[in-house]
Each structure stands twice: as structure tokens, then as C-alpha cells.
Amino acid sequence: MVNIELRRFAPSEAEALADFLSGEVWPFHGAGRVDRADVLRRAAEGYYENDEARTFWIFLESRRAGMVRLFDLGDDTPLFDLRVSEACRGRGVGTQAVRWLTSYVFTELPGVGRIEGTTRRDNAAMRTVFRRCGFVKEGHFRQGWPDADGVLRDAVAYAVLRRDWETGTVTPVEFDDEP
Ligand SMILES: CC(C)(COP(=O)(O)OP(=O)(O)OC[C@H]1O[C@@H](n2cnc3c(N)ncnc32)[C@H](O)[C@@H]1OP(=O)(O)O)[C@@H](O)C(=O)NCCC(=O)NCCS
């Protein structure tokens, strides 16, 4: 099992975050490219750290391998944005990070009963990570995700229940419930 360490992002690290996000291509995120200046502006506005959002670096072998931003933390169902640098993918970093954030949110926020994540249908790696971490597919949104060329792709939504996390079970969705 790969050994990662999660460290809270500090506002003084905005430049490093801007370098990290603008230094990679993110094919499953909107336009794919992140504008460095946008990251700095958002950081200054508190987008990464505020009452409802917390951001963490993912360190692998003492180097920054990724980041995760938890948001909507004041809601019943928080969401997250997870990004692992291309050089570090496929080694279990994403899986460990989602296990960590699940435990973190359910431990830190006793009122939260579920955590949700959405991705593009063809993001096979993220879907594998979701399933491995006890998340269950709950939603499929046809043409719900415009890609960088404006082509409408399908989106899929997964969630994990606190109850399942506590008991190590996976509650299935009752999809076939049409009257
Ligand atoms: C999605 C992401 C976070 C996964 O992180 P990761 O560290 O690569 O994840 P893991 O190594 O824990 O697991 C990924 C699994 O998906 C598999 N996988 C990767 N690409 C795949 C593909 N194209 N098709 C099928 N499986 C794939 C990997 O082989 C691995 O499974 P394995 O352990 O059986 O080999 C990372 O790829 C990433 O940051 N991608 C770009 C940003 C992104 O899409 N974020 C999610 C947005 S919601």
C-alpha cells in the first residue's frame, strides 16, 4: 500500500498551488487547463479555505503528488475535488486519498451523513477509486458534463454513507422502483 500524507493547505502556499494546478493538464475538468492567475485570485478570495471548504496537499515520498479540496462542508452532503499529478497516478494515491478524506469528514463533522463525488462517465480511474472506497453510483446525468470542446458527455455521481463507512457495508441503491 502506498504511503501518503495529507497536509492542510496554508494561504501562504498559494503560489505553490497555482504552480501545481497550472502545471498539469486535467482532462476531466472543464477546459482541462487551469489558469495560474485564476488560482491565485481564488486563493486570495478564500476559495480553498473558508467556513465551508478545506484544502489539503497530498504528499507522496515527501513530494507534492496531489491536492484535494473539500467543499460544501456546511451542508448535509459535502463534495470534493481530487487531483493527482500525472506522474503519480496508478499507484494507489487516489484510493488512499479518498479513504483518508472519507474518514476525515465523518470524524471531523459529526452531522454529515454522506459524502458525494461527481465525475465524467469516461473517467474510469476515478470511478474505480470511488467503488474501491465504498462509494456507490447513485446518479447518471445524460449530457450533463460539457467537455473542453463543448461536447456534452454524461456525468455520474457516487456517494458513501456514514452508516456504511462505520459498519463496513455497502447499501445498494434501489433503482428498480418504478411504480
Ligand atoms: C482520478 C485520479 C484521482 C485517480 O488517482 P490515482 O492515484 O491514479 O488512483 P489509484 O492509483 O488509486 O487507482 C486508479 C485505478 O484506476 C485504474 N485506471 C487508471 N486509468 C484507467 C483507465 N483509463 N481505464 C481503466 N482503469 C484505469 C488504475 O489502473 C487503478 O487501478 P489498479 O490499482 O487496479 O491498477 C487521478 O487519475 C487524477 O487525478 N486524474 C485527473 C483528475 C481527475 O480526474 N480527478 C477526479 C475528478 S472528479
GROMACS .gro file of C-alpha atoms and ligand atoms in nm:
model
  227
    1MET     CA    1   0.000   0.000   0.000
    2VAL     CA    2   0.133   0.340  -0.097
    3ASN     CA    3   0.211   0.577   0.189
    4ILE     CA    4   0.068   0.923   0.151
    5GLU     CA    5   0.048   1.214   0.390
    6LEU     CA    6  -0.224   1.478   0.384
    7ARG     CA    7  -0.125   1.828   0.493
    8ARG     CA    8  -0.358   2.122   0.526
    9PHE     CA    9  -0.304   2.387   0.262
   10ALA     CA   10  -0.192   2.721   0.406
   11PRO     CA   11  -0.281   3.052   0.234
   12SER     CA   12   0.094   3.126   0.219
   13GLU     CA   13   0.124   2.830  -0.024
   14ALA     CA   14  -0.094   2.989  -0.291
   15GLU     CA   15   0.197   3.020  -0.535
   16ALA     CA   16   0.282   2.651  -0.497
   17LEU     CA   17  -0.081   2.556  -0.551
   18ALA     CA   18  -0.101   2.776  -0.860
   19ASP     CA   19   0.215   2.611  -0.996
   20PHE     CA   20   0.079   2.265  -0.924
   21LEU     CA   21  -0.263   2.319  -1.081
   22SER     CA   22  -0.144   2.514  -1.385
   23GLY     CA   23   0.148   2.276  -1.444
   24GLU     CA   24  -0.070   1.981  -1.542
   25VAL     CA   25  -0.350   1.907  -1.784
   26TRP     CA   26  -0.674   1.792  -1.620
   27PRO     CA   27  -0.864   1.617  -1.899
   28PHE     CA   28  -1.176   1.554  -1.691
   29HIS     CA   29  -1.208   1.905  -1.556
   30GLY     CA   30  -1.382   2.167  -1.772
   31ALA     CA   31  -1.133   2.318  -2.015
   32GLY     CA   32  -0.852   2.090  -1.897
   33ARG     CA   33  -0.611   2.375  -1.833
   34VAL     CA   34  -0.602   2.579  -1.515
   35ASP     CA   35  -0.503   2.942  -1.532
   36ARG     CA   36  -0.232   3.027  -1.279
   37ALA     CA   37  -0.371   3.375  -1.215
   38ASP     CA   38  -0.717   3.231  -1.151
   39VAL     CA   39  -0.577   3.006  -0.878
   40LEU     CA   40  -0.402   3.300  -0.712
   41ARG     CA   41  -0.716   3.513  -0.731
   42ARG     CA   42  -0.930   3.235  -0.590
   43ALA     CA   43  -0.681   3.167  -0.312
   44ALA     CA   44  -0.687   3.536  -0.218
   45GLU     CA   45  -1.067   3.524  -0.212
   46GLY     CA   46  -1.064   3.225   0.024
   47TYR     CA   47  -1.191   2.970  -0.224
   48TYR     CA   48  -0.960   2.698  -0.091
   49GLU     CA   49  -1.004   2.771   0.278
   50ASN     CA   50  -1.324   2.915   0.420
   51ASP     CA   51  -1.608   2.820   0.656
   52GLU     CA   52  -1.729   2.558   0.408
   53ALA     CA   53  -1.411   2.450   0.229
   54ARG     CA   54  -1.080   2.295   0.332
   55THR     CA   55  -0.791   2.206   0.106
   56PHE     CA   56  -0.512   1.954   0.160
   57TRP     CA   57  -0.192   1.869  -0.018
   58ILE     CA   58  -0.127   1.503  -0.086
   59PHE     CA   59   0.238   1.422  -0.022
   60LEU     CA   60   0.397   1.106  -0.158
   61GLU     CA   61   0.757   1.033  -0.067
   62SER     CA   62   0.795   1.390   0.065
   63ARG     CA   63   0.684   1.543  -0.265
   64ARG     CA   64   0.357   1.709  -0.360
   65ALA     CA   65   0.163   1.446  -0.553
   66GLY     CA   66  -0.182   1.599  -0.549
   67MET     CA   67  -0.444   1.801  -0.374
   68VAL     CA   68  -0.798   1.761  -0.252
   69ARG     CA   69  -1.046   2.038  -0.188
   70LEU     CA   70  -1.341   1.952   0.034
   71PHE     CA   71  -1.636   2.185  -0.008
   72ASP     CA   72  -1.999   2.238   0.096
   73LEU     CA   73  -1.882   2.125   0.440
   74GLY     CA   74  -2.175   2.309   0.600
   75ASP     CA   75  -2.425   2.102   0.401
   76ASP     CA   76  -2.559   1.758   0.480
   77THR     CA   77  -2.362   1.623   0.183
   78PRO     CA   78  -2.012   1.765   0.129
   79LEU     CA   79  -1.836   1.724  -0.206
   80PHE     CA   80  -1.471   1.710  -0.307
   81ASP     CA   81  -1.233   1.780  -0.591
   82LEU     CA   82  -0.937   1.541  -0.610
   83ARG     CA   83  -0.635   1.581  -0.837
   84VAL     CA   84  -0.328   1.361  -0.851
   85SER     CA   85  -0.037   1.467  -1.072
   86GLU     CA   86   0.002   1.256  -1.383
   87ALA     CA   87   0.342   1.124  -1.274
   88CYS     CA   88   0.192   0.979  -0.955
   89ARG     CA   89  -0.125   0.818  -1.090
   90GLY     CA   90  -0.197   0.447  -1.090
   91ARG     CA   91  -0.005   0.382  -0.767
   92GLY     CA   92  -0.294   0.395  -0.523
   93VAL     CA   93  -0.261   0.762  -0.428
   94GLY     CA   94  -0.618   0.850  -0.531
   95THR     CA   95  -0.759   0.550  -0.345
   96GLN     CA   96  -0.570   0.633  -0.027
   97ALA     CA   97  -0.671   0.998  -0.053
   98VAL     CA   98  -1.042   0.916  -0.082
   99ARG     CA   99  -1.019   0.674   0.211
  100TRP     CA  100  -0.849   0.945   0.410
  101LEU     CA  101  -1.099   1.220   0.323
  102THR     CA  102  -1.395   0.992   0.399
  103SER     CA  103  -1.259   0.921   0.743
  104TYR     CA  104  -1.164   1.286   0.795
  105VAL     CA  105  -1.508   1.425   0.704
  106PHE     CA  106  -1.704   1.168   0.904
  107THR     CA  107  -1.476   1.216   1.205
  108GLU     CA  108  -1.449   1.594   1.197
  109LEU     CA  109  -1.810   1.666   1.107
  110PRO     CA  110  -2.045   1.451   1.314
  111GLY     CA  111  -2.353   1.599   1.143
  112VAL     CA  112  -2.252   1.478   0.798
  113GLY     CA  113  -2.424   1.156   0.693
  114ARG     CA  114  -2.295   1.119   0.339
  115ILE     CA  115  -2.019   1.241   0.105
  116GLU     CA  116  -2.073   1.280  -0.265
  117GLY     CA  117  -1.849   1.290  -0.571
  118THR     CA  118  -1.928   1.350  -0.935
  119THR     CA  119  -1.718   1.280  -1.239
  120ARG     CA  120  -1.736   1.236  -1.613
  121ARG     CA  121  -1.861   0.898  -1.724
  122ASP     CA  122  -1.539   0.814  -1.907
  123ASN     CA  123  -1.318   0.888  -1.605
  124ALA     CA  124  -1.253   0.519  -1.545
  125ALA     CA  125  -0.975   0.576  -1.291
  126MET     CA  126  -1.193   0.793  -1.068
  127ARG     CA  127  -1.483   0.552  -1.093
  128THR     CA  128  -1.253   0.269  -0.985
  129VAL     CA  129  -1.141   0.477  -0.690
  130PHE     CA  130  -1.499   0.554  -0.589
  131ARG     CA  131  -1.600   0.189  -0.594
  132ARG     CA  132  -1.292   0.079  -0.405
  133CYS     CA  133  -1.363   0.329  -0.131
  134GLY     CA  134  -1.720   0.216  -0.068
  135PHE     CA  135  -1.889   0.483  -0.279
  136VAL     CA  136  -2.197   0.369  -0.471
  137LYS     CA  137  -2.318   0.504  -0.801
  138GLU     CA  138  -2.639   0.697  -0.732
  139GLY     CA  139  -2.685   0.912  -1.037
  140HIS     CA  140  -2.628   0.921  -1.410
  141PHE     CA  141  -2.676   1.254  -1.584
  142ARG     CA  142  -2.708   1.222  -1.958
  143GLN     CA  143  -2.522   1.501  -2.142
  144GLY     CA  144  -2.460   1.664  -1.807
  145TRP     CA  145  -2.090   1.742  -1.848
  146PRO     CA  146  -1.962   1.963  -2.134
  147ASP     CA  147  -1.602   1.876  -2.223
  148ALA     CA  148  -1.328   2.114  -2.338
  149ASP     CA  149  -1.466   2.107  -2.696
  150GLY     CA  150  -1.820   2.172  -2.584
  151VAL     CA  151  -1.925   1.812  -2.647
  152LEU     CA  152  -2.185   1.708  -2.392
  153ARG     CA  153  -2.068   1.399  -2.204
  154ASP     CA  154  -2.254   1.202  -1.941
  155ALA     CA  155  -2.180   1.262  -1.573
  156VAL     CA  156  -2.200   1.008  -1.292
  157ALA     CA  157  -2.249   1.069  -0.921
  158TYR     CA  158  -2.129   0.847  -0.637
  159ALA     CA  159  -2.177   0.872  -0.262
  160VAL     CA  160  -2.075   0.697   0.058
  161LEU     CA  161  -2.299   0.677   0.364
  162ARG     CA  162  -2.165   0.730   0.715
  163ARG     CA  163  -2.356   0.419   0.819
  164ASP     CA  164  -2.175   0.210   0.558
  165TRP     CA  165  -1.838   0.360   0.650
  166GLU     CA  166  -1.899   0.276   1.016
  167THR     CA  167  -2.014  -0.078   0.954
  168GLY     CA  168  -1.804  -0.172   0.653
  169THR     CA  169  -2.111  -0.245   0.445
  170VAL     CA  170  -2.234  -0.111   0.110
  171THR     CA  171  -2.603  -0.022   0.091
  172PRO     CA  172  -2.724  -0.071  -0.267
  173VAL     CA  173  -2.942   0.187  -0.445
  174GLU     CA  174  -3.299   0.078  -0.514
  175PHE     CA  175  -3.302   0.182  -0.875
  176ASP     CA  176  -3.576  -0.052  -0.998
  177ASP     CA  177  -3.851   0.115  -0.801
  178GLU     CA  178  -4.072   0.249  -1.078
  179PRO     CA  179  -4.436   0.201  -0.977
  180LIG     C1  180  -0.875   1.003  -1.083
  180LIG     C2  181  -0.746   1.008  -1.003
  180LIG     C3  182  -0.766   1.099  -0.882
  180LIG     C4  183  -0.712   0.868  -0.956
  180LIG     O1  184  -0.592   0.874  -0.882
  180LIG     P1  185  -0.484   0.755  -0.890
  180LIG     O2  186  -0.381   0.784  -0.789
  180LIG     O3  187  -0.442   0.733  -1.029
  180LIG     O4  188  -0.578   0.635  -0.842
  180LIG     P2  189  -0.536   0.485  -0.797
  180LIG     O5  190  -0.397   0.456  -0.842
  180LIG     O6  191  -0.568   0.475  -0.653
  180LIG     O7  192  -0.643   0.397  -0.874
  180LIG     C5  193  -0.673   0.419  -1.008
  180LIG     C6  194  -0.719   0.288  -1.069
  180LIG     O8  195  -0.782   0.318  -1.193
  180LIG     C7  196  -0.715   0.244  -1.293
  180LIG     N1  197  -0.717   0.320  -1.417
  180LIG     C8  198  -0.643   0.425  -1.449
  180LIG     N2  199  -0.674   0.467  -1.572
  180LIG     C9  200  -0.768   0.382  -1.618
  180LIG    C10  201  -0.838   0.371  -1.740
  180LIG     N3  202  -0.820   0.458  -1.837
  180LIG     N4  203  -0.927   0.271  -1.752
  180LIG    C11  204  -0.948   0.183  -1.652
  180LIG     N5  205  -0.884   0.190  -1.533
  180LIG    C12  206  -0.796   0.288  -1.518
  180LIG    C13  207  -0.575   0.224  -1.244
  180LIG     O9  208  -0.512   0.119  -1.310
  180LIG    C14  209  -0.601   0.196  -1.098
  180LIG    O10  210  -0.645   0.064  -1.078
  180LIG     P3  211  -0.540  -0.052  -1.033
  180LIG    O11  212  -0.491  -0.012  -0.897
  180LIG    O12  213  -0.623  -0.176  -1.032
  180LIG    O13  214  -0.431  -0.054  -1.134
  180LIG    C15  215  -0.627   1.060  -1.090
  180LIG    O14  216  -0.617   0.978  -1.202
  180LIG    C16  217  -0.642   1.205  -1.132
  180LIG    O15  218  -0.607   1.295  -1.058
  180LIG     N6  219  -0.694   1.226  -1.254
  180LIG    C17  220  -0.710   1.361  -1.305
  180LIG    C18  221  -0.804   1.443  -1.219
  180LIG    C19  222  -0.937   1.375  -1.203
  180LIG    O16  223  -0.992   1.317  -1.294
  180LIG     N7  224  -0.991   1.385  -1.081
  180LIG    C20  225  -1.120   1.335  -1.046
  180LIG    C21  226  -1.221   1.436  -1.080
  180LIG     S1  227  -1.374   1.404  -1.001
   0.00000   0.00000   0.00000
